[in-house]
Amino acid sequence: MAVSANDIRWVAHLARLEFAEAELEHFTEQFNEILKYVDQLKSVKTDGVEPLAHALPIHNVFRDDVVTESLTRDEALANAPDRRNEFYGVPAVLE
Amino acid sequence: MQLHERTASDLLNDLERGALSAVELARACLQNVKTHDASIKAFLHLNDEAILAQAEAVDAKRKSGARLGKLAGIPVALKDNLCLQGTLTTCASKILEKFVPPYTAHVVERLQQEDAILFGKCNLDEFAMGSSTENSAYQKTSNPWNREYTPGGSSGGSAAAVAASMAPLALGSDTGGSIRQPAAFCGIVGMKPTYGRVSRYGLVAFASSLDQIGPLSHDVQDAALLLEVISGHDYRDSTSVNRPVPSYTATLNDPIAGLTIGVPKEFFQKGLDSEVEQAVRAALKVYEGRGARLIEVSLPHSEYAVAVYYIVATAEASSNLARYDGVHYGHRAKQFDSMIHMYSRSRGQGFGKEVQRRIMLGTYALSSGYYDAYYKKALAVRRLIKNDFDAAFSQCDVVMGPVTPTPPFKIGEKSADPLAMYLSDIYTISCNLAGIVGLSMNCGLTKAGLPIGLQILGKEFDEEKVLRTARMFEKETDWHLKRPTMQS
């Protein structure tokens, strides 16, 4: 089941990646080649096999709900591409 | 052997008895960087003054009679995906070109506590995605043994820095072989600890269930020393395991009596280069000569490891890298039409091709309608890969084989073919999927003079056994004493 350039456009939209149209064809080709390789997994019998998301058992780690030291506002905002006073600047979401 | 070519453990002896100062050592390393890094390109950022200031502080501390840390005065280079507060951490990506982290990685704090000299930030494949260090947005690193060849990747800068004796120690990160493969290509020791052994706090995330930080060094003694320093529990990484850290250096020189080595037949099948096979088989003979018993084991699902990895790792990456949104930090496009367009254009401009490819693959694998077919399926096969290792380790102490199917490849040789590049990690990836220990060490040179790696795998939290096993090889051979001839 090959992926089309249109499918790639949709995945790029989901992934929030702007693609140059000129690159799309080559990218689709490479993508299909990788998918074809990955498709060999379909031949493995996995009925009743529990999926393994983490190799070692992991557990939730809780801490007491108390205020501790954290970054200052200036530190947290220091890398913002568009800092506006004490806020992150973003384009308008609503008209 | 020249000063900068010596191991950290050897240098520490001289530093401790006052035969060498931290400043002398730092100057020797810096001089070597000056002579060779214009052509090797191992470092992305290196601040001579900051390095000398740290060295002076260690010398002053020693003079004052204060107790010094385990790495006092030893330069340690860092892969540039490890955060150091107040200094650039780019991940070799344009999207983080100006990123100055407000905090320091746990492993880097540990180095500081042990009085190590933080010796610059090393090149990598962008966001650690690659096997040749060619995917860096800034520069391509060369293999110190032959500059037409890649150093491997993604920790290629760290491996090249150690192999070229620019720093005796370096830290890297390993998601699918990113420490072990470049260590093999550069003829040094590299180790991926058990998942959870080392805190990932302050390591820029790629695939969180696979990423692990580990040491790169000239020999196993140095790897044990650095691993001992960086291991241990840290509350800031919820997957960090709270379990005592043994003194790896204390037991290192005790050979393992009655060692049983599992040799997976799947690691010696089609696709394995004959020179690599010969060197690895010769290494196995060395162990036999020391009384080890070799048994054949089977890892029947290892042939699916690369396919599983490129679903699991890309799925996790697509989620982890969603944070680069042009709002909180990182690159933001200058012009855009809307909020969504600001995201997509910033990310389209900031990420390199391989990173985009992986984000896309991961997004696809997690998208509605494909989740079960790809992601869930991959996780089920991941369980089978882990079961294979559990079965193997019920019969043997360690598993041994090659690190890579071929010796180092040339710069440009595989860069146009992503799948060929992915397959170069075929022997290293299953270790990350299973969360176990993996070590790579030099066990030979090809006729063309390029290093060949031997891989030793151990079950979870068996770092001590893996290191002792590796040390047994160094006692019988002198591959760990070899250094590349550096033409300036």
Coordinates of C-alpha atoms in Angstrom, one line a residue:
Chain A
M1 CA 0.0 0.0 0.0
A2 CA 2.0 3.0 -1.3
V3 CA 1.6 6.5 0.1
S4 CA 0.8 9.2 -2.3
A5 CA 2.1 12.8 -2.5
N6 CA -1.3 13.8 -1.1
D7 CA -1.0 11.6 1.9
I8 CA 2.4 13.1 2.5
R9 CA 0.8 16.6 2.4
W10 CA -1.7 15.5 5.0
V11 CA 1.0 14.0 7.3
A12 CA 3.1 17.1 6.9
H13 CA 0.1 19.1 8.0
L14 CA -0.4 16.9 11.1
A15 CA 3.3 17.3 11.9
R16 CA 3.2 21.0 11.3
L17 CA 6.0 20.9 8.7
E18 CA 6.0 23.2 5.7
F19 CA 7.3 21.4 2.6
A20 CA 8.5 22.8 -0.7
E21 CA 6.3 21.3 -3.4
A22 CA 9.5 20.6 -5.4
E23 CA 10.8 18.2 -2.7
L24 CA 7.5 16.4 -2.3
E25 CA 8.0 13.7 -5.0
H26 CA 11.4 12.6 -3.9
F27 CA 10.4 12.6 -0.3
T28 CA 7.3 10.5 -1.1
E29 CA 9.6 8.0 -2.9
Q30 CA 12.0 7.7 0.1
F31 CA 9.0 7.5 2.5
N32 CA 7.6 4.6 0.5
E33 CA 10.9 2.8 0.4
I34 CA 11.2 3.0 4.2
L35 CA 7.5 1.9 4.7
K36 CA 8.1 -1.1 2.4
Y37 CA 11.0 -2.1 4.6
V38 CA 9.0 -1.6 7.8
D39 CA 6.1 -3.6 6.4
Q40 CA 8.1 -6.8 7.0
L41 CA 6.8 -6.6 10.6
K42 CA 3.5 -7.7 9.2
S43 CA 4.9 -11.2 8.7
V44 CA 5.7 -11.6 12.4
K45 CA 3.1 -13.5 14.5
T46 CA 2.2 -11.4 17.5
D47 CA -1.1 -12.8 18.5
G48 CA -1.4 -12.5 22.3
V49 CA 1.9 -10.6 22.6
E50 CA 1.6 -7.7 25.0
P51 CA 3.1 -4.5 23.5
L52 CA 6.3 -3.3 25.2
A53 CA 6.5 0.4 25.4
H54 CA 9.3 0.5 28.0
A55 CA 12.0 -2.2 28.3
L56 CA 12.0 -1.9 32.1
P57 CA 9.0 -1.5 34.4
I58 CA 8.4 2.2 35.0
H59 CA 6.1 3.7 37.6
N60 CA 4.6 7.1 38.2
V61 CA 6.8 9.2 40.4
F62 CA 5.0 11.4 42.8
R63 CA 6.2 14.3 45.0
D64 CA 4.6 16.2 47.7
D65 CA 2.4 19.0 46.5
V66 CA 4.6 21.8 47.9
V67 CA 6.1 24.8 46.2
T68 CA 9.8 24.3 45.3
E69 CA 12.3 26.4 43.6
S70 CA 11.8 26.7 39.8
L71 CA 13.0 28.9 36.9
T72 CA 12.4 32.6 37.3
R73 CA 10.1 34.3 34.8
D74 CA 13.1 35.9 33.1
E75 CA 15.0 32.6 32.8
A76 CA 11.9 30.9 31.4
L77 CA 11.4 33.6 28.8
A78 CA 15.0 34.2 28.0
N79 CA 15.0 32.0 24.8
A80 CA 11.6 33.2 23.5
P81 CA 11.8 34.4 19.9
D82 CA 9.1 37.0 20.7
R83 CA 9.0 38.0 24.3
R84 CA 6.5 40.7 25.2
N85 CA 7.0 41.9 28.7
E86 CA 6.1 38.9 30.9
F87 CA 4.5 36.9 28.1
Y88 CA 5.3 34.8 25.0
G89 CA 4.2 36.7 21.9
V90 CA 2.1 34.6 19.5
P91 CA 0.2 35.5 16.3
A92 CA -3.6 36.1 16.7
V93 CA -5.5 32.8 17.0
L94 CA -9.0 34.3 16.6
E95 CA -10.0 36.9 14.1
Chain B
M1 CA 52.8 8.4 24.1
Q2 CA 52.3 12.1 24.3
L3 CA 50.5 13.8 27.2
H4 CA 47.2 14.4 25.4
E5 CA 47.1 10.8 24.1
R6 CA 47.2 9.2 27.5
T7 CA 44.1 7.8 29.3
A8 CA 42.3 9.7 32.0
S9 CA 43.2 7.1 34.7
D10 CA 46.9 7.4 33.8
L11 CA 46.7 11.2 33.8
L12 CA 44.9 11.3 37.2
N13 CA 47.9 9.5 38.7
D14 CA 50.2 12.3 37.6
L15 CA 47.8 15.0 38.6
E16 CA 47.4 13.5 42.0
R17 CA 51.1 13.3 42.8
G18 CA 51.7 16.8 41.5
A19 CA 53.7 15.7 38.4
L20 CA 51.2 17.4 36.1
S21 CA 48.8 20.4 36.6
A22 CA 45.3 20.6 35.2
V23 CA 46.3 23.8 33.3
E24 CA 49.2 22.0 31.6
L25 CA 46.9 19.2 30.6
A26 CA 44.2 21.5 29.4
R27 CA 46.7 23.5 27.3
A28 CA 48.0 20.3 25.7
C29 CA 44.5 19.3 24.7
L30 CA 43.6 22.7 23.5
Q31 CA 46.8 22.8 21.4
N32 CA 45.9 19.5 19.9
V33 CA 42.4 20.8 19.0
K34 CA 44.1 23.8 17.4
T35 CA 46.4 21.7 15.3
H36 CA 43.8 19.1 14.1
D37 CA 40.2 20.3 14.5
A38 CA 40.2 22.5 11.4
S39 CA 40.2 19.2 9.5
I40 CA 38.5 16.8 11.9
K41 CA 35.7 19.2 12.9
A42 CA 34.8 17.4 16.1
F43 CA 33.8 20.5 18.1
L44 CA 30.9 22.9 17.6
H45 CA 31.8 25.2 20.5
L46 CA 35.0 25.4 22.5
N47 CA 35.8 28.2 24.9
D48 CA 39.5 28.2 25.7
E49 CA 39.2 30.8 28.4
A50 CA 36.4 29.0 30.2
I51 CA 38.4 25.8 30.0
L52 CA 41.6 27.3 31.4
A53 CA 39.6 29.0 34.1
Q54 CA 38.2 25.7 35.2
A55 CA 41.7 24.1 35.1
E56 CA 43.2 26.9 37.2
A57 CA 40.4 26.5 39.8
V58 CA 41.1 22.8 40.1
D59 CA 44.8 23.5 40.5
A60 CA 44.1 26.1 43.2
K61 CA 41.8 23.7 45.0
R62 CA 44.4 21.0 45.0
K63 CA 47.0 23.5 46.3
S64 CA 44.6 24.5 49.1
G65 CA 44.6 20.9 50.3
A66 CA 40.8 20.5 49.7
R67 CA 39.4 17.1 48.8
L68 CA 39.2 16.7 45.0
G69 CA 36.7 14.8 42.9
K70 CA 37.2 11.6 41.0
L71 CA 37.9 13.4 37.7
A72 CA 39.8 16.4 39.0
G73 CA 41.5 18.2 36.1
I74 CA 40.4 15.7 33.4
P75 CA 38.9 17.3 30.3
V76 CA 35.6 15.8 29.3
A77 CA 34.0 16.8 26.0
L78 CA 30.2 16.9 25.7
K79 CA 27.9 16.0 22.9
D80 CA 26.0 19.1 22.0
N81 CA 22.6 17.7 23.1
L82 CA 23.6 17.9 26.8
C83 CA 22.6 21.1 28.5
L84 CA 25.0 23.3 30.3
Q85 CA 23.4 26.4 31.8
G86 CA 24.4 29.6 30.1
T87 CA 26.2 28.0 27.1
L88 CA 24.9 27.2 23.6
T89 CA 23.3 23.8 23.2
T90 CA 22.4 23.5 19.5
C91 CA 21.8 19.7 18.9
A92 CA 23.6 20.5 15.6
S93 CA 20.2 22.0 14.5
K94 CA 19.3 25.3 13.0
I95 CA 16.2 25.4 15.1
L96 CA 18.3 25.6 18.3
E97 CA 21.0 27.8 16.8
K98 CA 20.7 30.4 19.6
F99 CA 19.4 28.2 22.4
V100 CA 21.0 28.8 25.8
P101 CA 19.6 26.4 28.3
P102 CA 18.6 27.8 31.7
Y103 CA 19.7 24.6 33.5
T104 CA 22.4 22.0 33.5
A105 CA 22.0 18.3 32.7
H106 CA 22.4 15.9 35.6
V107 CA 25.4 14.2 34.1
V108 CA 27.1 17.5 33.6
E109 CA 26.4 18.5 37.2
R110 CA 28.0 15.2 38.2
L111 CA 31.1 16.1 36.2
Q112 CA 31.3 19.4 37.9
Q113 CA 30.9 17.9 41.3
E114 CA 33.9 15.6 40.5
D115 CA 36.0 18.5 39.4
A116 CA 36.2 17.5 35.7
I117 CA 37.0 20.2 33.1
L118 CA 34.0 20.7 30.8
F119 CA 35.8 20.7 27.5
G120 CA 33.6 22.0 24.7
K121 CA 30.5 20.8 22.9
C122 CA 30.9 18.2 20.1
N123 CA 29.2 17.8 16.8
L124 CA 26.4 15.2 16.2
D125 CA 23.8 14.3 13.7
E126 CA 21.0 16.8 14.2
F127 CA 19.0 15.8 17.3
A128 CA 21.1 12.6 17.3
M129 CA 19.3 11.3 14.3
G130 CA 21.9 9.6 12.1
S131 CA 24.8 7.2 11.9
S132 CA 27.5 9.3 10.3
T133 CA 27.4 12.9 11.8
E134 CA 26.8 14.1 8.3
N135 CA 23.3 15.3 9.3
S136 CA 24.7 18.1 11.4
A137 CA 23.4 21.5 10.2
Y138 CA 26.8 23.0 10.8
Q139 CA 29.7 20.7 9.7
K140 CA 30.7 17.2 8.8
T141 CA 33.1 15.5 11.2
S142 CA 35.9 13.4 9.8
N143 CA 37.2 10.1 11.1
P144 CA 40.7 10.7 12.7
W145 CA 41.9 7.4 11.2
N146 CA 41.2 8.6 7.7
R147 CA 39.6 11.9 6.9
E148 CA 37.7 10.7 3.9
Y149 CA 35.6 8.5 6.2
T150 CA 32.8 9.3 8.6
P151 CA 33.4 8.9 12.3
G152 CA 30.0 7.2 12.6
G153 CA 27.2 8.8 14.5
S154 CA 25.3 10.2 16.0
S155 CA 28.0 10.9 18.7
G156 CA 30.6 11.2 15.9
G157 CA 32.1 14.5 17.3
S158 CA 32.5 13.0 20.8
A159 CA 34.1 9.8 19.4
A160 CA 36.4 11.7 17.0
A161 CA 37.5 14.1 19.8
V162 CA 38.6 11.1 22.0
A163 CA 40.1 9.2 19.1
A164 CA 42.1 12.2 18.0
S165 CA 43.2 12.7 21.6
M166 CA 41.6 16.2 21.9
A167 CA 40.1 15.1 25.2
P168 CA 40.6 11.9 27.0
L169 CA 36.9 11.4 27.8
A170 CA 33.6 12.4 26.2
L171 CA 29.9 11.9 26.8
G172 CA 27.6 10.8 24.1
S173 CA 24.0 9.5 23.9
D174 CA 22.8 6.3 22.4
T175 CA 19.3 5.7 21.1
G176 CA 20.0 3.0 18.5
G177 CA 23.8 2.7 18.6
S178 CA 24.9 6.4 18.6
I179 CA 27.7 5.8 21.2
R180 CA 28.8 2.2 20.2
Q181 CA 28.8 2.7 16.4
P182 CA 31.0 5.8 16.4
A183 CA 33.2 4.3 19.1
A184 CA 33.7 1.3 16.8
F185 CA 34.4 3.5 13.7
C186 CA 36.9 5.6 15.7
G187 CA 38.7 2.7 17.5
I188 CA 37.8 3.6 21.0
V189 CA 35.5 2.3 23.9
G190 CA 31.9 3.4 24.0
M191 CA 29.2 2.2 26.3
K192 CA 25.4 2.4 26.5
P193 CA 24.3 1.7 30.1
T194 CA 21.0 0.0 31.1
Y195 CA 18.0 2.2 30.4
G196 CA 17.5 4.2 33.7
R197 CA 21.0 3.7 35.0
V198 CA 21.9 7.3 34.0
S199 CA 19.6 10.3 34.4
R200 CA 18.4 11.8 31.1
Y201 CA 17.6 15.1 32.8
G202 CA 19.1 17.8 30.5
L203 CA 19.6 15.5 27.6
V204 CA 17.6 16.9 24.7
A205 CA 15.1 14.2 24.0
F206 CA 15.0 12.2 20.8
A207 CA 13.2 8.8 21.7
S208 CA 12.6 8.8 25.4
S209 CA 12.2 5.1 25.9
L210 CA 15.5 4.4 24.2
D211 CA 17.8 7.3 24.9
Q212 CA 20.7 6.7 27.3
I213 CA 23.8 8.8 28.0
G214 CA 27.1 7.0 28.2
P215 CA 31.0 7.3 28.2
L216 CA 33.4 7.3 25.3
S217 CA 37.1 6.7 26.2
H218 CA 40.4 5.2 25.1
D219 CA 40.1 2.1 27.3
V220 CA 37.7 0.2 29.5
Q221 CA 39.3 1.5 32.7
D222 CA 38.3 5.1 31.7
A223 CA 34.8 4.0 30.7
A224 CA 34.3 2.4 34.1
L225 CA 35.6 5.6 35.8
L226 CA 33.3 7.9 33.8
L227 CA 30.3 5.6 34.1
E228 CA 30.7 5.4 37.9
V229 CA 30.6 9.2 38.0
I230 CA 27.4 9.7 35.8
S231 CA 25.3 6.8 37.1
G232 CA 22.8 7.0 39.8
H233 CA 19.3 8.1 40.8
D234 CA 18.0 11.5 40.0
Y235 CA 14.5 12.6 40.9
R236 CA 14.3 14.9 37.9
D237 CA 14.1 11.9 35.5
S238 CA 11.1 9.7 36.4
T239 CA 12.7 6.7 34.6
S240 CA 15.9 7.0 36.5
V241 CA 16.3 3.9 38.6
N242 CA 16.9 4.1 42.3
R243 CA 19.5 1.4 42.8
P244 CA 23.0 1.6 44.3
V245 CA 25.9 2.2 41.8
P246 CA 28.6 -0.4 42.3
S247 CA 32.2 0.9 42.1
Y248 CA 33.0 -0.3 38.5
T249 CA 36.6 0.6 38.8
A250 CA 37.1 -1.4 42.0
T251 CA 36.2 -4.7 40.5
L252 CA 37.3 -4.0 36.9
N253 CA 40.5 -6.0 37.0
D254 CA 39.0 -9.1 38.4
P255 CA 38.6 -11.5 35.5
I256 CA 35.4 -13.5 35.4
A257 CA 36.0 -17.2 36.1
G258 CA 34.0 -19.6 34.0
L259 CA 32.7 -16.9 31.6
T260 CA 30.1 -18.1 29.2
I261 CA 29.8 -16.0 26.0
G262 CA 26.8 -16.3 23.8
V263 CA 27.5 -15.8 20.1
P264 CA 24.2 -15.0 18.3
K265 CA 24.2 -16.8 14.9
E266 CA 22.0 -14.0 13.5
F267 CA 24.9 -11.6 13.9
F268 CA 27.2 -13.6 11.6
Q269 CA 24.9 -14.0 8.6
K270 CA 24.6 -12.3 5.2
G271 CA 25.7 -8.7 5.0
L272 CA 28.6 -9.0 7.5
D273 CA 31.9 -7.8 6.0
S274 CA 34.6 -10.5 6.0
E275 CA 37.3 -8.3 7.6
V276 CA 34.9 -7.4 10.4
E277 CA 33.9 -11.1 10.9
Q278 CA 37.6 -12.2 11.0
A279 CA 38.5 -9.6 13.7
V280 CA 35.4 -10.4 15.8
R281 CA 36.1 -14.2 15.6
A282 CA 39.7 -13.6 16.5
A283 CA 38.5 -11.7 19.6
L284 CA 36.3 -14.6 20.5
K285 CA 39.4 -16.8 20.3
V286 CA 41.2 -14.6 22.7
Y287 CA 38.4 -15.2 25.2
E288 CA 38.5 -18.9 24.6
G289 CA 42.2 -18.8 25.3
R290 CA 41.4 -17.2 28.7
G291 CA 39.1 -20.1 29.5
A292 CA 35.8 -18.7 28.4
R293 CA 33.2 -21.0 27.0
L294 CA 31.6 -20.0 23.7
I295 CA 28.0 -21.1 23.0
E296 CA 25.8 -20.4 20.1
V297 CA 22.6 -18.5 21.0
S298 CA 19.8 -17.3 18.9
L299 CA 18.1 -13.9 18.7
P300 CA 15.5 -14.9 16.1
H301 CA 13.7 -11.5 16.1
S302 CA 16.8 -9.4 15.7
E303 CA 16.3 -9.2 12.0
Y304 CA 13.2 -7.0 12.7
A305 CA 15.0 -4.7 15.1
V306 CA 15.7 -2.0 12.5
A307 CA 12.0 -2.0 11.4
V308 CA 10.8 -1.8 15.0
Y309 CA 13.2 0.9 15.8
Y310 CA 12.2 3.1 12.9
I311 CA 8.6 3.0 14.1
V312 CA 9.2 3.3 17.8
A313 CA 12.0 5.9 17.7
T314 CA 10.3 8.1 15.1
A315 CA 6.9 7.9 16.9
E316 CA 8.5 9.1 20.1
A317 CA 10.6 11.7 18.2
S318 CA 7.5 13.1 16.5
S319 CA 5.9 13.6 19.9
N320 CA 9.1 14.9 21.6
L321 CA 10.0 17.4 18.8
A322 CA 6.5 18.9 18.9
R323 CA 7.9 21.2 21.5
Y324 CA 9.8 23.2 18.8
D325 CA 6.9 25.5 18.1
G326 CA 8.6 28.8 17.5
V327 CA 7.0 30.2 20.7
H328 CA 9.0 29.1 23.8
Y329 CA 12.4 28.8 22.3
G330 CA 14.2 28.1 19.1
H331 CA 13.7 29.4 15.6
R332 CA 10.6 31.3 14.5
A333 CA 10.0 32.1 10.8
K334 CA 9.9 35.8 9.9
Q335 CA 6.8 35.8 7.8
F336 CA 3.6 33.7 8.1
D337 CA -0.1 33.9 7.6
S338 CA -1.5 32.4 10.7
M339 CA -0.7 30.6 13.9
I340 CA -0.6 27.2 12.3
H341 CA 1.5 28.6 9.4
M342 CA 3.9 30.1 11.9
Y343 CA 4.4 26.6 13.4
S344 CA 4.8 24.8 10.1
R345 CA 7.1 27.3 8.5
S346 CA 9.3 27.7 11.6
R347 CA 9.7 23.9 11.8
G348 CA 10.1 23.5 8.0
Q349 CA 13.0 26.1 8.1
G350 CA 14.5 25.0 11.3
F351 CA 14.7 21.2 11.0
G352 CA 17.0 19.4 8.6
K353 CA 15.9 16.8 6.1
E354 CA 16.5 13.7 8.2
V355 CA 14.8 15.1 11.2
Q356 CA 11.8 16.0 9.1
R357 CA 11.8 12.5 7.6
R358 CA 11.6 11.0 11.0
I359 CA 9.0 13.3 12.4
M360 CA 6.9 12.5 9.3
L361 CA 7.4 8.7 9.7
G362 CA 6.5 8.9 13.4
T363 CA 3.5 11.1 12.8
Y364 CA 2.3 8.6 10.1
A365 CA 2.8 5.6 12.4
L366 CA 0.8 7.3 15.1
S367 CA -1.9 8.7 12.9
S368 CA -5.5 7.5 12.9
G369 CA -5.9 4.3 11.0
Y370 CA -2.2 3.3 11.1
Y371 CA -1.6 3.2 14.9
D372 CA -2.4 -0.5 15.3
A373 CA -0.8 -1.6 12.0
Y374 CA 2.5 0.2 12.8
Y375 CA 3.0 1.4 16.3
K376 CA 1.2 -1.3 18.3
K377 CA 2.7 -4.0 16.0
A378 CA 6.2 -2.6 16.5
L379 CA 5.8 -2.6 20.3
A380 CA 4.6 -6.3 20.2
V381 CA 7.7 -7.2 18.2
R382 CA 9.8 -5.2 20.6
R383 CA 8.6 -7.5 23.3
L384 CA 9.7 -10.5 21.3
I385 CA 13.1 -9.0 20.8
K386 CA 13.4 -8.5 24.6
N387 CA 12.2 -12.1 25.2
D388 CA 15.0 -13.3 22.8
F389 CA 17.6 -11.6 25.0
D390 CA 16.1 -12.9 28.2
A391 CA 16.3 -16.4 26.8
A392 CA 19.9 -15.9 25.7
F393 CA 21.0 -14.5 29.0
S394 CA 19.6 -17.5 30.8
Q395 CA 22.3 -19.5 29.1
C396 CA 25.3 -17.1 29.1
D397 CA 26.9 -14.2 30.9
V398 CA 27.3 -11.9 28.0
V399 CA 26.5 -11.9 24.3
M400 CA 29.3 -10.9 21.8
G401 CA 29.4 -10.0 18.2
P402 CA 30.2 -7.2 15.8
V403 CA 29.1 -3.6 16.4
T404 CA 28.6 -2.8 12.7
P405 CA 28.1 -4.9 9.6
T406 CA 30.9 -3.0 7.8
P407 CA 34.0 -1.0 8.7
P408 CA 33.7 2.8 8.5
F409 CA 32.1 4.1 5.3
K410 CA 33.1 7.2 3.4
I411 CA 31.6 10.6 3.8
G412 CA 28.8 10.9 1.2
E413 CA 28.7 7.1 0.7
K414 CA 25.3 6.5 2.3
S415 CA 23.9 10.1 2.8
A416 CA 21.6 9.9 -0.2
D417 CA 20.0 6.6 0.8
P418 CA 18.3 6.8 4.2
L419 CA 17.5 3.1 4.4
A420 CA 21.1 2.0 3.8
M421 CA 22.2 4.4 6.5
Y422 CA 19.5 2.9 8.9
L423 CA 20.7 -0.6 8.2
S424 CA 24.2 0.2 9.4
D425 CA 22.8 0.1 12.9
I426 CA 21.5 -3.4 12.6
Y427 CA 23.6 -5.0 15.4
T428 CA 23.3 -2.1 17.9
I429 CA 19.5 -1.3 17.8
S430 CA 18.1 -4.3 19.6
C431 CA 20.1 -3.4 22.7
N432 CA 18.2 -0.2 23.1
L433 CA 14.8 -1.8 22.4
A434 CA 15.5 -4.3 25.1
G435 CA 17.0 -1.7 27.5
I436 CA 20.1 -3.7 28.2
V437 CA 23.8 -2.9 28.5
G438 CA 26.0 -2.6 25.4
L439 CA 29.7 -1.9 25.0
S440 CA 31.9 -1.4 21.9
M441 CA 35.7 -1.7 21.9
N442 CA 38.3 -1.8 19.2
C443 CA 39.4 -5.4 18.2
G444 CA 41.3 -4.8 15.0
L445 CA 42.1 -2.7 12.0
T446 CA 41.2 -3.4 8.4
K447 CA 43.9 -3.7 5.7
A448 CA 43.0 -0.1 4.9
G449 CA 43.8 0.8 8.5
L450 CA 40.3 1.5 9.7
P451 CA 39.1 0.3 13.2
I452 CA 36.8 -2.6 13.8
G453 CA 34.5 -2.9 16.8
L454 CA 33.7 -5.8 19.1
Q455 CA 30.3 -5.5 20.9
I456 CA 29.6 -7.0 24.3
L457 CA 26.0 -7.0 25.5
G458 CA 24.9 -7.7 29.0
K459 CA 21.6 -8.0 30.7
E460 CA 20.0 -5.1 32.5
F461 CA 22.2 -3.6 35.3
D462 CA 25.1 -6.0 34.4
E463 CA 27.5 -3.0 33.7
E464 CA 30.0 -4.4 36.1
K465 CA 30.1 -7.8 34.3
V466 CA 30.3 -6.3 30.9
L467 CA 33.2 -4.0 31.9
R468 CA 35.1 -6.8 33.6
T469 CA 34.6 -8.9 30.5
A470 CA 35.9 -6.1 28.2
R471 CA 38.9 -5.6 30.5
M472 CA 39.9 -9.2 30.1
F473 CA 40.4 -8.5 26.4
E474 CA 42.5 -5.5 27.0
K475 CA 44.8 -7.6 29.2
E476 CA 45.5 -9.9 26.3
T477 CA 45.7 -7.4 23.4
D478 CA 47.0 -4.0 22.7
W479 CA 44.3 -2.5 20.4
H480 CA 43.3 -0.1 23.1
L481 CA 46.8 1.4 23.0
K482 CA 46.6 2.3 19.3
R483 CA 46.1 5.9 18.3
P484 CA 45.6 7.2 14.8
T485 CA 48.5 8.9 13.1
M486 CA 47.5 12.5 13.0
Q487 CA 48.7 14.4 10.0
S488 CA 48.2 18.2 10.6

